Rosetta silent file (secondary structure, phi, psi, omega in degrees, C-alpha in Angstrom):
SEQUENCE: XXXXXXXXXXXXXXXXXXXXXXXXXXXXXXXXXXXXXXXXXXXXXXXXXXXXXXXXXXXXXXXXXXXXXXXXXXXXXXXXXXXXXXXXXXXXXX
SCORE:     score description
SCORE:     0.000 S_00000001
   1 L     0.000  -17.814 -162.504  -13.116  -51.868  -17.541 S_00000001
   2 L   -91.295  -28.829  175.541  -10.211  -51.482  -15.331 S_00000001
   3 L   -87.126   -5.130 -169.944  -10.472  -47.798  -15.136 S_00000001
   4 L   -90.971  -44.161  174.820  -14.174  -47.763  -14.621 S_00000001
   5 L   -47.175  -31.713 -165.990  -13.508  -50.237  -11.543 S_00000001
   6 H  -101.345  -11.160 -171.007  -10.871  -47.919  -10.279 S_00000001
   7 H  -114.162   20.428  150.199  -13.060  -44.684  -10.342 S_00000001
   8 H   -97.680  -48.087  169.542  -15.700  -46.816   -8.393 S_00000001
   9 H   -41.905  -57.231 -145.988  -13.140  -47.757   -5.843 S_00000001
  10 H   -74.527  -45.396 -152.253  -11.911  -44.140   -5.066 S_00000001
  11 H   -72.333  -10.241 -177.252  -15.742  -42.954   -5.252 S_00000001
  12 H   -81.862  -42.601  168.283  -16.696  -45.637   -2.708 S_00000001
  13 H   -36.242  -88.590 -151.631  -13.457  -44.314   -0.277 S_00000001
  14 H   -62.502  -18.165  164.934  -14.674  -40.959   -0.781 S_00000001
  15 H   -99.470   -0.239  142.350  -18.449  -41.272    0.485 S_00000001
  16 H   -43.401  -77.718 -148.050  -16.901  -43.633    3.180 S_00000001
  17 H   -58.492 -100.472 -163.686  -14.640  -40.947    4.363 S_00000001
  18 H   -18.828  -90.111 -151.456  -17.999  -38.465    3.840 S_00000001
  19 H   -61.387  -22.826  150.388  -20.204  -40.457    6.095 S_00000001
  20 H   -42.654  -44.912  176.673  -17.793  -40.934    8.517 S_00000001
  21 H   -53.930  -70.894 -142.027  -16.987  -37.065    9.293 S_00000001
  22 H   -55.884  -28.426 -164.026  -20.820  -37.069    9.128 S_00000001
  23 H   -75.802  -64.256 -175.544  -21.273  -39.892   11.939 S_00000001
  24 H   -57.359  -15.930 -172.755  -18.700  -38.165   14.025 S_00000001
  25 H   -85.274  -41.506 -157.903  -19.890  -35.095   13.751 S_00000001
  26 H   -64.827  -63.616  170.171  -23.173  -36.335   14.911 S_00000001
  27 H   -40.457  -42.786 -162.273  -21.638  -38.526   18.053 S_00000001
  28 H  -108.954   -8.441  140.237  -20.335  -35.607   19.215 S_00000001
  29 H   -27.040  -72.525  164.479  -23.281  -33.606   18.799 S_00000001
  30 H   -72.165  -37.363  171.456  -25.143  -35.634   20.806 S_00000001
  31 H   -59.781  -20.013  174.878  -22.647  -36.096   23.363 S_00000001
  32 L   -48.597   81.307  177.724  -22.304  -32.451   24.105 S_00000001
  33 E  -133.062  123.124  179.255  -23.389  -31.193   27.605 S_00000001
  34 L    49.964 -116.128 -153.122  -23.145  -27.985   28.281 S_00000001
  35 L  -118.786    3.074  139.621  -19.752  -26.632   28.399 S_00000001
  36 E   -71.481  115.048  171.319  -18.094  -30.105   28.052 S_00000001
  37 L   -51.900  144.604  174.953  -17.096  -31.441   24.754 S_00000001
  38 L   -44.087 -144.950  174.398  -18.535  -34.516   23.121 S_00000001
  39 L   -82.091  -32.937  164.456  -16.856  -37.486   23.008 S_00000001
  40 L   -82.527   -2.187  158.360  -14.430  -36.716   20.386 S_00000001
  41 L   -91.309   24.805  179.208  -13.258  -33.220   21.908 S_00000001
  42 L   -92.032  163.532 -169.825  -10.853  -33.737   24.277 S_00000001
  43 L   -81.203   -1.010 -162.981   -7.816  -32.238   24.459 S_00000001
  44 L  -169.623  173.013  177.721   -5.837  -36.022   24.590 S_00000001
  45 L   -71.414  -40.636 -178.847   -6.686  -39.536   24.273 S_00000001
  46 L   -73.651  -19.984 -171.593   -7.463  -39.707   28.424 S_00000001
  47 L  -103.741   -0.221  174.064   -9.949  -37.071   28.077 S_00000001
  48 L   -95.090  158.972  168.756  -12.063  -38.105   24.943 S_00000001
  49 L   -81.709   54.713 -158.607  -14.258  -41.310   24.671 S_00000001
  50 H   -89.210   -5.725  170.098  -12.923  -43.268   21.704 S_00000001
  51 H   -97.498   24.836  166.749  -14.601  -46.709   23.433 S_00000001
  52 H  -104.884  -28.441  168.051  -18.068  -45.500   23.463 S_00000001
  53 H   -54.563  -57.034  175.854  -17.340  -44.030   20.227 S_00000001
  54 H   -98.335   37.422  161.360  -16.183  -47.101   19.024 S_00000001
  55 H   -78.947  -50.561  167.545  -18.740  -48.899   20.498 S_00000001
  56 H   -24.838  -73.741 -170.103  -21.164  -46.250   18.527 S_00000001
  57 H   -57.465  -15.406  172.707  -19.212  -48.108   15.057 S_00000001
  58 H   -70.175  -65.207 -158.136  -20.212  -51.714   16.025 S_00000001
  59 H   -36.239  -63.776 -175.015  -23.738  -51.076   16.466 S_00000001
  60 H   -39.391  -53.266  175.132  -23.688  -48.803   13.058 S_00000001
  61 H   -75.933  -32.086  171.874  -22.066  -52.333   11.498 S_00000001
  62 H   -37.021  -52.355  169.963  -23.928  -54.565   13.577 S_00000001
  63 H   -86.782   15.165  179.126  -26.777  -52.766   11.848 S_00000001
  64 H   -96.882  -20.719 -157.221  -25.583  -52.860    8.667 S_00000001
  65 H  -104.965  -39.468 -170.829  -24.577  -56.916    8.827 S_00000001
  66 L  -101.355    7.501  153.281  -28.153  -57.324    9.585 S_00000001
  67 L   -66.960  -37.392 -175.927  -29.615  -55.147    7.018 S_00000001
  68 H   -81.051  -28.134  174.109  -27.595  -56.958    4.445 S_00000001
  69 H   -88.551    6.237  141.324  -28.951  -60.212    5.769 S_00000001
  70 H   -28.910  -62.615 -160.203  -32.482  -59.071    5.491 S_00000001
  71 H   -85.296  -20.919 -177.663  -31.996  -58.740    2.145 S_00000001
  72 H   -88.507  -39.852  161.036  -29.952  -61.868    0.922 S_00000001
  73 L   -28.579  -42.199 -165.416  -32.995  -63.552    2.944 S_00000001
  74 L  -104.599  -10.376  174.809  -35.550  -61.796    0.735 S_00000001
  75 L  -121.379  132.681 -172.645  -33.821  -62.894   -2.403 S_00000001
  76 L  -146.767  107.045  163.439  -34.627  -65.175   -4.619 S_00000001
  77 L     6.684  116.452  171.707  -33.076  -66.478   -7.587 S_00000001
  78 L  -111.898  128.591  178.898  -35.267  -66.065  -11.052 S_00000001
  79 L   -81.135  152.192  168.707  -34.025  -68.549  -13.843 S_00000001
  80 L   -99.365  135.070 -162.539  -34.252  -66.563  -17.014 S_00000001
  81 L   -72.226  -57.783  159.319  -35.892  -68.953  -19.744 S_00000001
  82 L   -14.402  -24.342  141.629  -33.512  -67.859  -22.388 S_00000001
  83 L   -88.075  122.771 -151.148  -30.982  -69.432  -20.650 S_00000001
  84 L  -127.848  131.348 -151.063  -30.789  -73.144  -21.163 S_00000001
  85 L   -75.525  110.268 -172.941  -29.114  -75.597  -18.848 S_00000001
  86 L   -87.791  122.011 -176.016  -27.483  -78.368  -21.282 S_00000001
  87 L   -70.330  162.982 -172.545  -26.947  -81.723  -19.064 S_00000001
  88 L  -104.176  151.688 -142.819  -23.263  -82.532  -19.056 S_00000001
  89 L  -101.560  116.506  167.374  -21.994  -85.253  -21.350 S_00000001
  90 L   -89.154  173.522 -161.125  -19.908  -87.919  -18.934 S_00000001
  91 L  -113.384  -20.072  177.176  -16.825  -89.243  -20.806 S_00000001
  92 L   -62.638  -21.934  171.012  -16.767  -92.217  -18.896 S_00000001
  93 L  -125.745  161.080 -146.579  -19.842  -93.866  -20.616 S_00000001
  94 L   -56.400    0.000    0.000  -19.938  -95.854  -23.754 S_00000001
């Protein structure tokens, strides 16, 4: 179990890592005018945009926080009859 756990960890890293490249490549797609680099091309830190970039990554979690609460919202609990709730025995009475 421990190794199945660990080769879901790495694989979840690696299609992080994947959609990141993909998001950046995308930002600076879009960002691109004319013979100016996106946001993420500069030759230094003063000449690229990393806070509109990482403004870009809230929104992307923003919309992500509120996808997942869609969804916890939308779910609802089925008892399965097969399982059967036994009341608990107090020790305290006669």
């Amino acid at each position: 179990m421990k190794s199945i756990a660990t080769a879901l960890f790495w694989c979840e890293i690696g299609l992080a890592s994947l959609l990141a490249t993909f998001l950046v490549k995308a930002v600076n797609r879009a960002t691109r005018h004319g013979h100016h680099g996106g946001w993420l091309e500069g030759t230094s830190l003063d000449s690229s945009r990393l806070d509109l970039f990482y403004w870009v990554v809230a929104v992307v979690g923003s919309l992500a926080f509120l996808n997942y609460l869609y969804w916890a919202k939308k779910y609802v609990y089925r008892q399965d009859p097969r399982i059967v709730d036994e009341p608990a025995v107090d020790q305290d009475s006669p």
